[in-house]
């Protein structure tokens, strides 16, 4: 099944979620409405919690409205949701809502069929696996904990988002992740469906493979001049330096 050229000897694979491990449609059709229905309660009844208070302050700063109340902030969050804007406070508050929804059993995440078997095989072969998604770290943890086949977090060595790593289309974010993961740039492989993210990873010296799945938003556009695969089964990774 593996395509010549899609063979990598690396220490770690870094995974995008939406459009790469999982269907963007699931996030937009299931998770977005779930959070939209719960912002008001979070902003009014739990505004004193540090994570909520911090996100509310970030919204006020981003909109330049220092006196915005809970209703005004909710309106802003919903507008960002409509635009699919990856604003950090929106992602933080969604992370709170989703992790509780997953914990409660209201939500179960989605992974494409080829993904979990490959992640297990790569992990077993001594590769470290990391997640880098615009969804917050708490949402990522909930996503991997509550998969249809159970808890996948034992496979994952670390989680990165736009807060602890930075924007996904900036090479500096990939340098930050490499430093945190204590891996050389050329020992890292990034998998994503977005050409701008693949460009940034490559600029940081990483290997990068574009994942193109039918029905995903970037499928038609493609991944520019990056190597590409339709599923994880087309990618062969090994770690010649693994001791496991
Ligand atoms: Mg993506």
PDB file of C-alpha atoms and ligand atoms in Angstrom:
ATOM      1  CA  UNK A   1       0.000   0.000   0.000  1.00  0.00           C
ATOM      2  CA  UNK A   2       2.848   2.422   0.658  1.00  0.00           C
ATOM      3  CA  UNK A   3       3.697   4.840  -2.097  1.00  0.00           C
ATOM      4  CA  UNK A   4       7.379   5.209  -3.049  1.00  0.00           C
ATOM      5  CA  UNK A   5       8.757   8.404  -1.574  1.00  0.00           C
ATOM      6  CA  UNK A   6       6.403   8.482   1.397  1.00  0.00           C
ATOM      7  CA  UNK A   7       8.930   6.841   3.677  1.00  0.00           C
ATOM      8  CA  UNK A   8      10.335   8.704   6.666  1.00  0.00           C
ATOM      9  CA  UNK A   9      12.865   7.923   9.371  1.00  0.00           C
ATOM     10  CA  UNK A  10      11.903  10.259  12.215  1.00  0.00           C
ATOM     11  CA  UNK A  11      11.640  10.451  16.006  1.00  0.00           C
ATOM     12  CA  UNK A  12       8.103  11.775  16.073  1.00  0.00           C
ATOM     13  CA  UNK A  13       4.958  12.392  14.052  1.00  0.00           C
ATOM     14  CA  UNK A  14       2.957  15.559  14.752  1.00  0.00           C
ATOM     15  CA  UNK A  15      -0.726  15.382  13.897  1.00  0.00           C
ATOM     16  CA  UNK A  16      -3.273  17.960  12.845  1.00  0.00           C
ATOM     17  CA  UNK A  17      -6.804  16.893  13.807  1.00  0.00           C
ATOM     18  CA  UNK A  18      -9.481  18.521  11.613  1.00  0.00           C
ATOM     19  CA  UNK A  19      -9.238  17.177   8.065  1.00  0.00           C
ATOM     20  CA  UNK A  20      -6.269  14.960   8.971  1.00  0.00           C
ATOM     21  CA  UNK A  21      -7.063  12.475  11.742  1.00  0.00           C
ATOM     22  CA  UNK A  22     -10.733  13.386  11.847  1.00  0.00           C
ATOM     23  CA  UNK A  23     -13.609  14.811   9.820  1.00  0.00           C
ATOM     24  CA  UNK A  24     -13.960  18.595   9.855  1.00  0.00           C
ATOM     25  CA  UNK A  25     -17.680  18.065   9.344  1.00  0.00           C
ATOM     26  CA  UNK A  26     -17.967  16.365  12.709  1.00  0.00           C
ATOM     27  CA  UNK A  27     -16.444  19.352  14.459  1.00  0.00           C
ATOM     28  CA  UNK A  28     -18.602  21.874  12.611  1.00  0.00           C
ATOM     29  CA  UNK A  29     -21.865  19.905  12.674  1.00  0.00           C
ATOM     30  CA  UNK A  30     -21.664  18.348  16.133  1.00  0.00           C
ATOM     31  CA  UNK A  31     -19.234  20.238  18.334  1.00  0.00           C
ATOM     32  CA  UNK A  32     -19.921  23.818  17.217  1.00  0.00           C
ATOM     33  CA  UNK A  33     -23.672  23.680  17.937  1.00  0.00           C
ATOM     34  CA  UNK A  34     -22.943  21.945  21.244  1.00  0.00           C
ATOM     35  CA  UNK A  35     -20.722  24.822  22.379  1.00  0.00           C
ATOM     36  CA  UNK A  36     -22.999  27.525  20.953  1.00  0.00           C
ATOM     37  CA  UNK A  37     -25.870  26.260  23.103  1.00  0.00           C
ATOM     38  CA  UNK A  38     -23.732  26.452  26.265  1.00  0.00           C
ATOM     39  CA  UNK A  39     -21.790  29.744  26.058  1.00  0.00           C
ATOM     40  CA  UNK A  40     -24.452  31.807  27.855  1.00  0.00           C
ATOM     41  CA  UNK A  41     -24.535  29.562  30.908  1.00  0.00           C
ATOM     42  CA  UNK A  42     -20.741  29.407  31.091  1.00  0.00           C
ATOM     43  CA  UNK A  43     -20.300  33.197  30.802  1.00  0.00           C
ATOM     44  CA  UNK A  44     -22.962  34.063  33.359  1.00  0.00           C
ATOM     45  CA  UNK A  45     -22.784  31.313  35.965  1.00  0.00           C
ATOM     46  CA  UNK A  46     -19.089  30.477  35.864  1.00  0.00           C
ATOM     47  CA  UNK A  47     -17.431  33.814  35.060  1.00  0.00           C
ATOM     48  CA  UNK A  48     -15.431  33.543  38.295  1.00  0.00           C
ATOM     49  CA  UNK A  49     -13.526  30.437  37.218  1.00  0.00           C
ATOM     50  CA  UNK A  50      -9.965  31.351  36.176  1.00  0.00           C
ATOM     51  CA  UNK A  51     -10.156  29.773  32.684  1.00  0.00           C
ATOM     52  CA  UNK A  52     -13.472  31.464  31.951  1.00  0.00           C
ATOM     53  CA  UNK A  53     -12.393  34.823  33.370  1.00  0.00           C
ATOM     54  CA  UNK A  54      -9.183  34.771  31.370  1.00  0.00           C
ATOM     55  CA  UNK A  55     -10.981  33.978  28.102  1.00  0.00           C
ATOM     56  CA  UNK A  56     -13.549  36.715  28.759  1.00  0.00           C
ATOM     57  CA  UNK A  57     -10.724  39.223  29.299  1.00  0.00           C
ATOM     58  CA  UNK A  58      -9.106  38.082  26.045  1.00  0.00           C
ATOM     59  CA  UNK A  59     -12.380  38.613  24.136  1.00  0.00           C
ATOM     60  CA  UNK A  60     -12.696  42.141  25.569  1.00  0.00           C
ATOM     61  CA  UNK A  61      -9.136  42.880  24.523  1.00  0.00           C
ATOM     62  CA  UNK A  62      -9.522  41.441  20.996  1.00  0.00           C
ATOM     63  CA  UNK A  63     -12.735  43.375  20.350  1.00  0.00           C
ATOM     64  CA  UNK A  64     -11.500  46.565  22.029  1.00  0.00           C
ATOM     65  CA  UNK A  65     -14.587  46.604  24.283  1.00  0.00           C
ATOM     66  CA  UNK A  66     -13.285  46.611  27.879  1.00  0.00           C
ATOM     67  CA  UNK A  67     -16.818  46.854  29.310  1.00  0.00           C
ATOM     68  CA  UNK A  68     -18.413  44.052  27.246  1.00  0.00           C
ATOM     69  CA  UNK A  69     -20.816  42.026  29.426  1.00  0.00           C
ATOM     70  CA  UNK A  70     -21.595  38.318  29.150  1.00  0.00           C
ATOM     71  CA  UNK A  71     -24.282  38.890  26.488  1.00  0.00           C
ATOM     72  CA  UNK A  72     -21.931  40.977  24.338  1.00  0.00           C
ATOM     73  CA  UNK A  73     -19.173  38.386  24.701  1.00  0.00           C
ATOM     74  CA  UNK A  74     -21.562  35.589  23.757  1.00  0.00           C
ATOM     75  CA  UNK A  75     -22.522  37.539  20.627  1.00  0.00           C
ATOM     76  CA  UNK A  76     -18.851  37.889  19.693  1.00  0.00           C
ATOM     77  CA  UNK A  77     -18.194  34.186  20.264  1.00  0.00           C
ATOM     78  CA  UNK A  78     -21.126  33.204  18.054  1.00  0.00           C
ATOM     79  CA  UNK A  79     -19.966  35.582  15.311  1.00  0.00           C
ATOM     80  CA  UNK A  80     -16.481  34.029  15.435  1.00  0.00           C
ATOM     81  CA  UNK A  81     -18.069  30.586  15.284  1.00  0.00           C
ATOM     82  CA  UNK A  82     -20.010  31.626  12.157  1.00  0.00           C
ATOM     83  CA  UNK A  83     -16.772  32.843  10.539  1.00  0.00           C
ATOM     84  CA  UNK A  84     -14.880  29.777  11.790  1.00  0.00           C
ATOM     85  CA  UNK A  85     -12.363  32.204  13.245  1.00  0.00           C
ATOM     86  CA  UNK A  86      -9.654  30.439  15.261  1.00  0.00           C
ATOM     87  CA  UNK A  87      -9.626  32.954  18.107  1.00  0.00           C
ATOM     88  CA  UNK A  88      -7.823  31.711  21.199  1.00  0.00           C
ATOM     89  CA  UNK A  89     -10.523  32.645  23.786  1.00  0.00           C
ATOM     90  CA  UNK A  90     -13.198  31.016  21.632  1.00  0.00           C
ATOM     91  CA  UNK A  91     -11.098  27.851  21.506  1.00  0.00           C
ATOM     92  CA  UNK A  92     -10.470  27.981  25.258  1.00  0.00           C
ATOM     93  CA  UNK A  93     -14.153  28.266  26.137  1.00  0.00           C
ATOM     94  CA  UNK A  94     -15.094  25.578  23.634  1.00  0.00           C
ATOM     95  CA  UNK A  95     -12.419  23.426  25.260  1.00  0.00           C
ATOM     96  CA  UNK A  96     -14.086  23.790  28.654  1.00  0.00           C
ATOM     97  CA  UNK A  97     -17.536  22.985  27.248  1.00  0.00           C
ATOM     98  CA  UNK A  98     -16.421  20.088  25.088  1.00  0.00           C
ATOM     99  CA  UNK A  99     -14.248  18.397  27.692  1.00  0.00           C
ATOM    100  CA  UNK A 100     -17.204  18.405  30.064  1.00  0.00           C
ATOM    101  CA  UNK A 101     -19.498  17.105  27.287  1.00  0.00           C
ATOM    102  CA  UNK A 102     -17.059  14.290  26.521  1.00  0.00           C
ATOM    103  CA  UNK A 103     -16.646  13.462  30.218  1.00  0.00           C
ATOM    104  CA  UNK A 104     -20.410  13.369  30.636  1.00  0.00           C
ATOM    105  CA  UNK A 105     -20.719  10.991  27.680  1.00  0.00           C
ATOM    106  CA  UNK A 106     -22.714  13.482  25.574  1.00  0.00           C
ATOM    107  CA  UNK A 107     -19.931  13.497  22.973  1.00  0.00           C
ATOM    108  CA  UNK A 108     -17.725  10.869  21.323  1.00  0.00           C
ATOM    109  CA  UNK A 109     -14.959  11.983  18.961  1.00  0.00           C
ATOM    110  CA  UNK A 110     -14.354  10.905  15.365  1.00  0.00           C
ATOM    111  CA  UNK A 111     -11.290   9.352  13.713  1.00  0.00           C
ATOM    112  CA  UNK A 112     -10.979   8.172  10.123  1.00  0.00           C
ATOM    113  CA  UNK A 113     -10.749   4.375   9.887  1.00  0.00           C
ATOM    114  CA  UNK A 114      -7.085   4.277   8.857  1.00  0.00           C
ATOM    115  CA  UNK A 115      -5.876   6.534  11.673  1.00  0.00           C
ATOM    116  CA  UNK A 116      -6.031   4.584  14.938  1.00  0.00           C
ATOM    117  CA  UNK A 117      -4.409   1.388  13.575  1.00  0.00           C
ATOM    118  CA  UNK A 118      -1.543   3.475  12.139  1.00  0.00           C
ATOM    119  CA  UNK A 119      -1.088   5.477  15.345  1.00  0.00           C
ATOM    120  CA  UNK A 120      -0.908   2.254  17.325  1.00  0.00           C
ATOM    121  CA  UNK A 121       1.612   0.756  14.899  1.00  0.00           C
ATOM    122  CA  UNK A 122       3.794   3.872  14.855  1.00  0.00           C
ATOM    123  CA  UNK A 123       3.727   4.123  18.627  1.00  0.00           C
ATOM    124  CA  UNK A 124       4.629   0.440  18.931  1.00  0.00           C
ATOM    125  CA  UNK A 125       7.524   1.005  16.493  1.00  0.00           C
ATOM    126  CA  UNK A 126       9.079   3.584  18.813  1.00  0.00           C
ATOM    127  CA  UNK A 127       7.741   6.786  17.259  1.00  0.00           C
ATOM    128  CA  UNK A 128       6.524   9.522  19.549  1.00  0.00           C
ATOM    129  CA  UNK A 129       3.190  11.068  18.601  1.00  0.00           C
ATOM    130  CA  UNK A 130       2.164  14.673  19.193  1.00  0.00           C
ATOM    131  CA  UNK A 131      -0.957  16.650  18.401  1.00  0.00           C
ATOM    132  CA  UNK A 132      -0.868  20.217  17.039  1.00  0.00           C
ATOM    133  CA  UNK A 133      -4.346  21.604  16.507  1.00  0.00           C
ATOM    134  CA  UNK A 134      -6.051  24.970  16.687  1.00  0.00           C
ATOM    135  CA  UNK A 135      -8.479  23.287  19.097  1.00  0.00           C
ATOM    136  CA  UNK A 136      -7.313  23.928  22.668  1.00  0.00           C
ATOM    137  CA  UNK A 137      -5.183  21.425  24.557  1.00  0.00           C
ATOM    138  CA  UNK A 138      -8.123  20.581  26.823  1.00  0.00           C
ATOM    139  CA  UNK A 139     -10.323  19.899  23.771  1.00  0.00           C
ATOM    140  CA  UNK A 140      -7.564  17.790  22.216  1.00  0.00           C
ATOM    141  CA  UNK A 141      -7.221  15.756  25.401  1.00  0.00           C
ATOM    142  CA  UNK A 142     -10.985  15.193  25.517  1.00  0.00           C
ATOM    143  CA  UNK A 143     -10.950  14.251  21.816  1.00  0.00           C
ATOM    144  CA  UNK A 144      -8.279  11.589  22.248  1.00  0.00           C
ATOM    145  CA  UNK A 145      -9.634  10.348  25.586  1.00  0.00           C
ATOM    146  CA  UNK A 146     -13.170   9.801  24.282  1.00  0.00           C
ATOM    147  CA  UNK A 147     -12.635   8.147  20.912  1.00  0.00           C
ATOM    148  CA  UNK A 148     -15.013   5.502  19.551  1.00  0.00           C
ATOM    149  CA  UNK A 149     -12.396   2.874  20.444  1.00  0.00           C
ATOM    150  CA  UNK A 150     -11.612   4.211  23.891  1.00  0.00           C
ATOM    151  CA  UNK A 151      -8.801   6.250  25.403  1.00  0.00           C
ATOM    152  CA  UNK A 152      -6.010   6.994  22.927  1.00  0.00           C
ATOM    153  CA  UNK A 153      -4.038   9.380  25.149  1.00  0.00           C
ATOM    154  CA  UNK A 154      -1.499   6.683  26.140  1.00  0.00           C
ATOM    155  CA  UNK A 155      -0.292   6.881  22.516  1.00  0.00           C
ATOM    156  CA  UNK A 156       0.313  10.632  22.671  1.00  0.00           C
ATOM    157  CA  UNK A 157       3.430  12.259  24.154  1.00  0.00           C
ATOM    158  CA  UNK A 158       2.241  15.872  24.046  1.00  0.00           C
ATOM    159  CA  UNK A 159      -0.443  18.291  22.913  1.00  0.00           C
ATOM    160  CA  UNK A 160       0.130  21.687  21.275  1.00  0.00           C
ATOM    161  CA  UNK A 161      -2.298  24.463  20.398  1.00  0.00           C
ATOM    162  CA  UNK A 162      -2.201  28.122  19.368  1.00  0.00           C
ATOM    163  CA  UNK A 163      -1.569  29.162  22.974  1.00  0.00           C
ATOM    164  CA  UNK A 164       1.377  26.984  23.931  1.00  0.00           C
ATOM    165  CA  UNK A 165       2.943  26.759  20.442  1.00  0.00           C
ATOM    166  CA  UNK A 166       1.552  29.697  18.434  1.00  0.00           C
ATOM    167  CA  UNK A 167      -0.308  30.116  15.113  1.00  0.00           C
ATOM    168  CA  UNK A 168      -0.262  27.109  12.806  1.00  0.00           C
ATOM    169  CA  UNK A 169       0.918  29.001   9.734  1.00  0.00           C
ATOM    170  CA  UNK A 170       4.056  30.448  11.368  1.00  0.00           C
ATOM    171  CA  UNK A 171       7.376  28.553  11.252  1.00  0.00           C
ATOM    172  CA  UNK A 172       8.228  29.795  14.756  1.00  0.00           C
ATOM    173  CA  UNK A 173       5.433  27.646  16.179  1.00  0.00           C
ATOM    174  CA  UNK A 174       7.036  24.531  14.717  1.00  0.00           C
ATOM    175  CA  UNK A 175      10.437  25.551  16.117  1.00  0.00           C
ATOM    176  CA  UNK A 176       8.808  25.921  19.537  1.00  0.00           C
ATOM    177  CA  UNK A 177       7.280  22.431  19.297  1.00  0.00           C
ATOM    178  CA  UNK A 178      10.598  20.916  18.191  1.00  0.00           C
ATOM    179  CA  UNK A 179      12.323  22.488  21.184  1.00  0.00           C
ATOM    180  CA  UNK A 180       9.608  21.327  23.590  1.00  0.00           C
ATOM    181  CA  UNK A 181       9.681  17.798  22.147  1.00  0.00           C
ATOM    182  CA  UNK A 182      13.483  17.833  22.212  1.00  0.00           C
ATOM    183  CA  UNK A 183      13.615  16.644  18.613  1.00  0.00           C
ATOM    184  CA  UNK A 184      15.735  17.883  15.712  1.00  0.00           C
ATOM    185  CA  UNK A 185      13.676  19.530  12.975  1.00  0.00           C
ATOM    186  CA  UNK A 186      14.600  16.885  10.410  1.00  0.00           C
ATOM    187  CA  UNK A 187      13.467  14.145  12.826  1.00  0.00           C
ATOM    188  CA  UNK A 188       9.895  15.449  12.840  1.00  0.00           C
ATOM    189  CA  UNK A 189       7.071  14.677  10.417  1.00  0.00           C
ATOM    190  CA  UNK A 190       3.974  16.869  10.294  1.00  0.00           C
ATOM    191  CA  UNK A 191       0.685  15.625   8.828  1.00  0.00           C
ATOM    192  CA  UNK A 192      -1.956  18.217   7.899  1.00  0.00           C
ATOM    193  CA  UNK A 193      -4.556  19.023   5.256  1.00  0.00           C
ATOM    194  CA  UNK A 194      -3.725  22.748   5.051  1.00  0.00           C
ATOM    195  CA  UNK A 195      -1.018  23.951   2.665  1.00  0.00           C
ATOM    196  CA  UNK A 196      -0.193  27.031   4.795  1.00  0.00           C
ATOM    197  CA  UNK A 197       0.541  24.816   7.797  1.00  0.00           C
ATOM    198  CA  UNK A 198       2.641  22.418   5.732  1.00  0.00           C
ATOM    199  CA  UNK A 199       4.595  25.399   4.344  1.00  0.00           C
ATOM    200  CA  UNK A 200       5.317  26.671   7.859  1.00  0.00           C
ATOM    201  CA  UNK A 201       6.466  23.230   9.059  1.00  0.00           C
ATOM    202  CA  UNK A 202       8.743  22.844   6.044  1.00  0.00           C
ATOM    203  CA  UNK A 203      10.190  26.312   6.580  1.00  0.00           C
ATOM    204  CA  UNK A 204      11.081  25.203  10.112  1.00  0.00           C
ATOM    205  CA  UNK A 205      12.994  22.276   8.599  1.00  0.00           C
ATOM    206  CA  UNK A 206      10.433  19.541   9.259  1.00  0.00           C
ATOM    207  CA  UNK A 207       9.235  16.814   6.936  1.00  0.00           C
ATOM    208  CA  UNK A 208       5.616  17.400   5.948  1.00  0.00           C
ATOM    209  CA  UNK A 209       2.967  15.324   4.191  1.00  0.00           C
ATOM    210  CA  UNK A 210      -0.357  16.747   3.049  1.00  0.00           C
ATOM    211  CA  UNK A 211      -3.369  14.577   3.816  1.00  0.00           C
ATOM    212  CA  UNK A 212      -6.110  14.805   1.194  1.00  0.00           C
ATOM    213  CA  UNK A 213      -9.409  13.217   2.117  1.00  0.00           C
ATOM    214  CA  UNK A 214     -12.482  13.503  -0.136  1.00  0.00           C
ATOM    215  CA  UNK A 215     -15.107  15.806   1.326  1.00  0.00           C
ATOM    216  CA  UNK A 216     -12.669  17.833   3.421  1.00  0.00           C
ATOM    217  CA  UNK A 217     -12.536  21.616   2.872  1.00  0.00           C
ATOM    218  CA  UNK A 218      -8.995  21.603   1.403  1.00  0.00           C
ATOM    219  CA  UNK A 219      -9.413  18.452  -0.701  1.00  0.00           C
ATOM    220  CA  UNK A 220     -10.005  20.259  -4.010  1.00  0.00           C
ATOM    221  CA  UNK A 221      -7.390  22.941  -3.411  1.00  0.00           C
ATOM    222  CA  UNK A 222      -4.744  20.335  -2.643  1.00  0.00           C
ATOM    223  CA  UNK A 223      -1.511  20.778  -0.748  1.00  0.00           C
ATOM    224  CA  UNK A 224       0.669  22.594  -3.252  1.00  0.00           C
ATOM    225  CA  UNK A 225       4.056  20.996  -3.907  1.00  0.00           C
ATOM    226  CA  UNK A 226       4.073  18.959  -0.694  1.00  0.00           C
ATOM    227  CA  UNK A 227       4.144  15.166  -0.678  1.00  0.00           C
ATOM    228  CA  UNK A 228       0.585  13.935  -0.260  1.00  0.00           C
ATOM    229  CA  UNK A 229      -1.369  10.924   0.895  1.00  0.00           C
ATOM    230  CA  UNK A 230      -5.035   9.985   0.858  1.00  0.00           C
ATOM    231  CA  UNK A 231      -4.795   7.977   4.075  1.00  0.00           C
ATOM    232  CA  UNK A 232      -2.204   7.252   6.774  1.00  0.00           C
ATOM    233  CA  UNK A 233      -1.774   3.771   5.259  1.00  0.00           C
ATOM    234  CA  UNK A 234       0.163   5.349   2.394  1.00  0.00           C
ATOM    235  CA  UNK A 235       2.840   6.685   4.726  1.00  0.00           C
ATOM    236  CA  UNK A 236       5.678   4.546   6.042  1.00  0.00           C
ATOM    237  CA  UNK A 237       7.419   5.842   9.139  1.00  0.00           C
ATOM    238  CA  UNK A 238      10.110   4.265  11.239  1.00  0.00           C
ATOM    239  CA  UNK A 239      12.560   5.427  13.872  1.00  0.00           C
ATOM    240  CA  UNK A 240      16.048   4.009  13.365  1.00  0.00           C
ATOM    241  CA  UNK A 241      17.138   5.660  16.644  1.00  0.00           C
ATOM    242  CA  UNK A 242      14.404   4.066  18.725  1.00  0.00           C
ATOM    243  CA  UNK A 243      15.542   1.906  21.595  1.00  0.00           C
ATOM    244  CA  UNK A 244      12.113   0.361  22.158  1.00  0.00           C
TER     245      UNK A 244
HETATM  246 MG1  LIG B   1      -6.633  20.564   9.475  1.00  0.00          MG
END
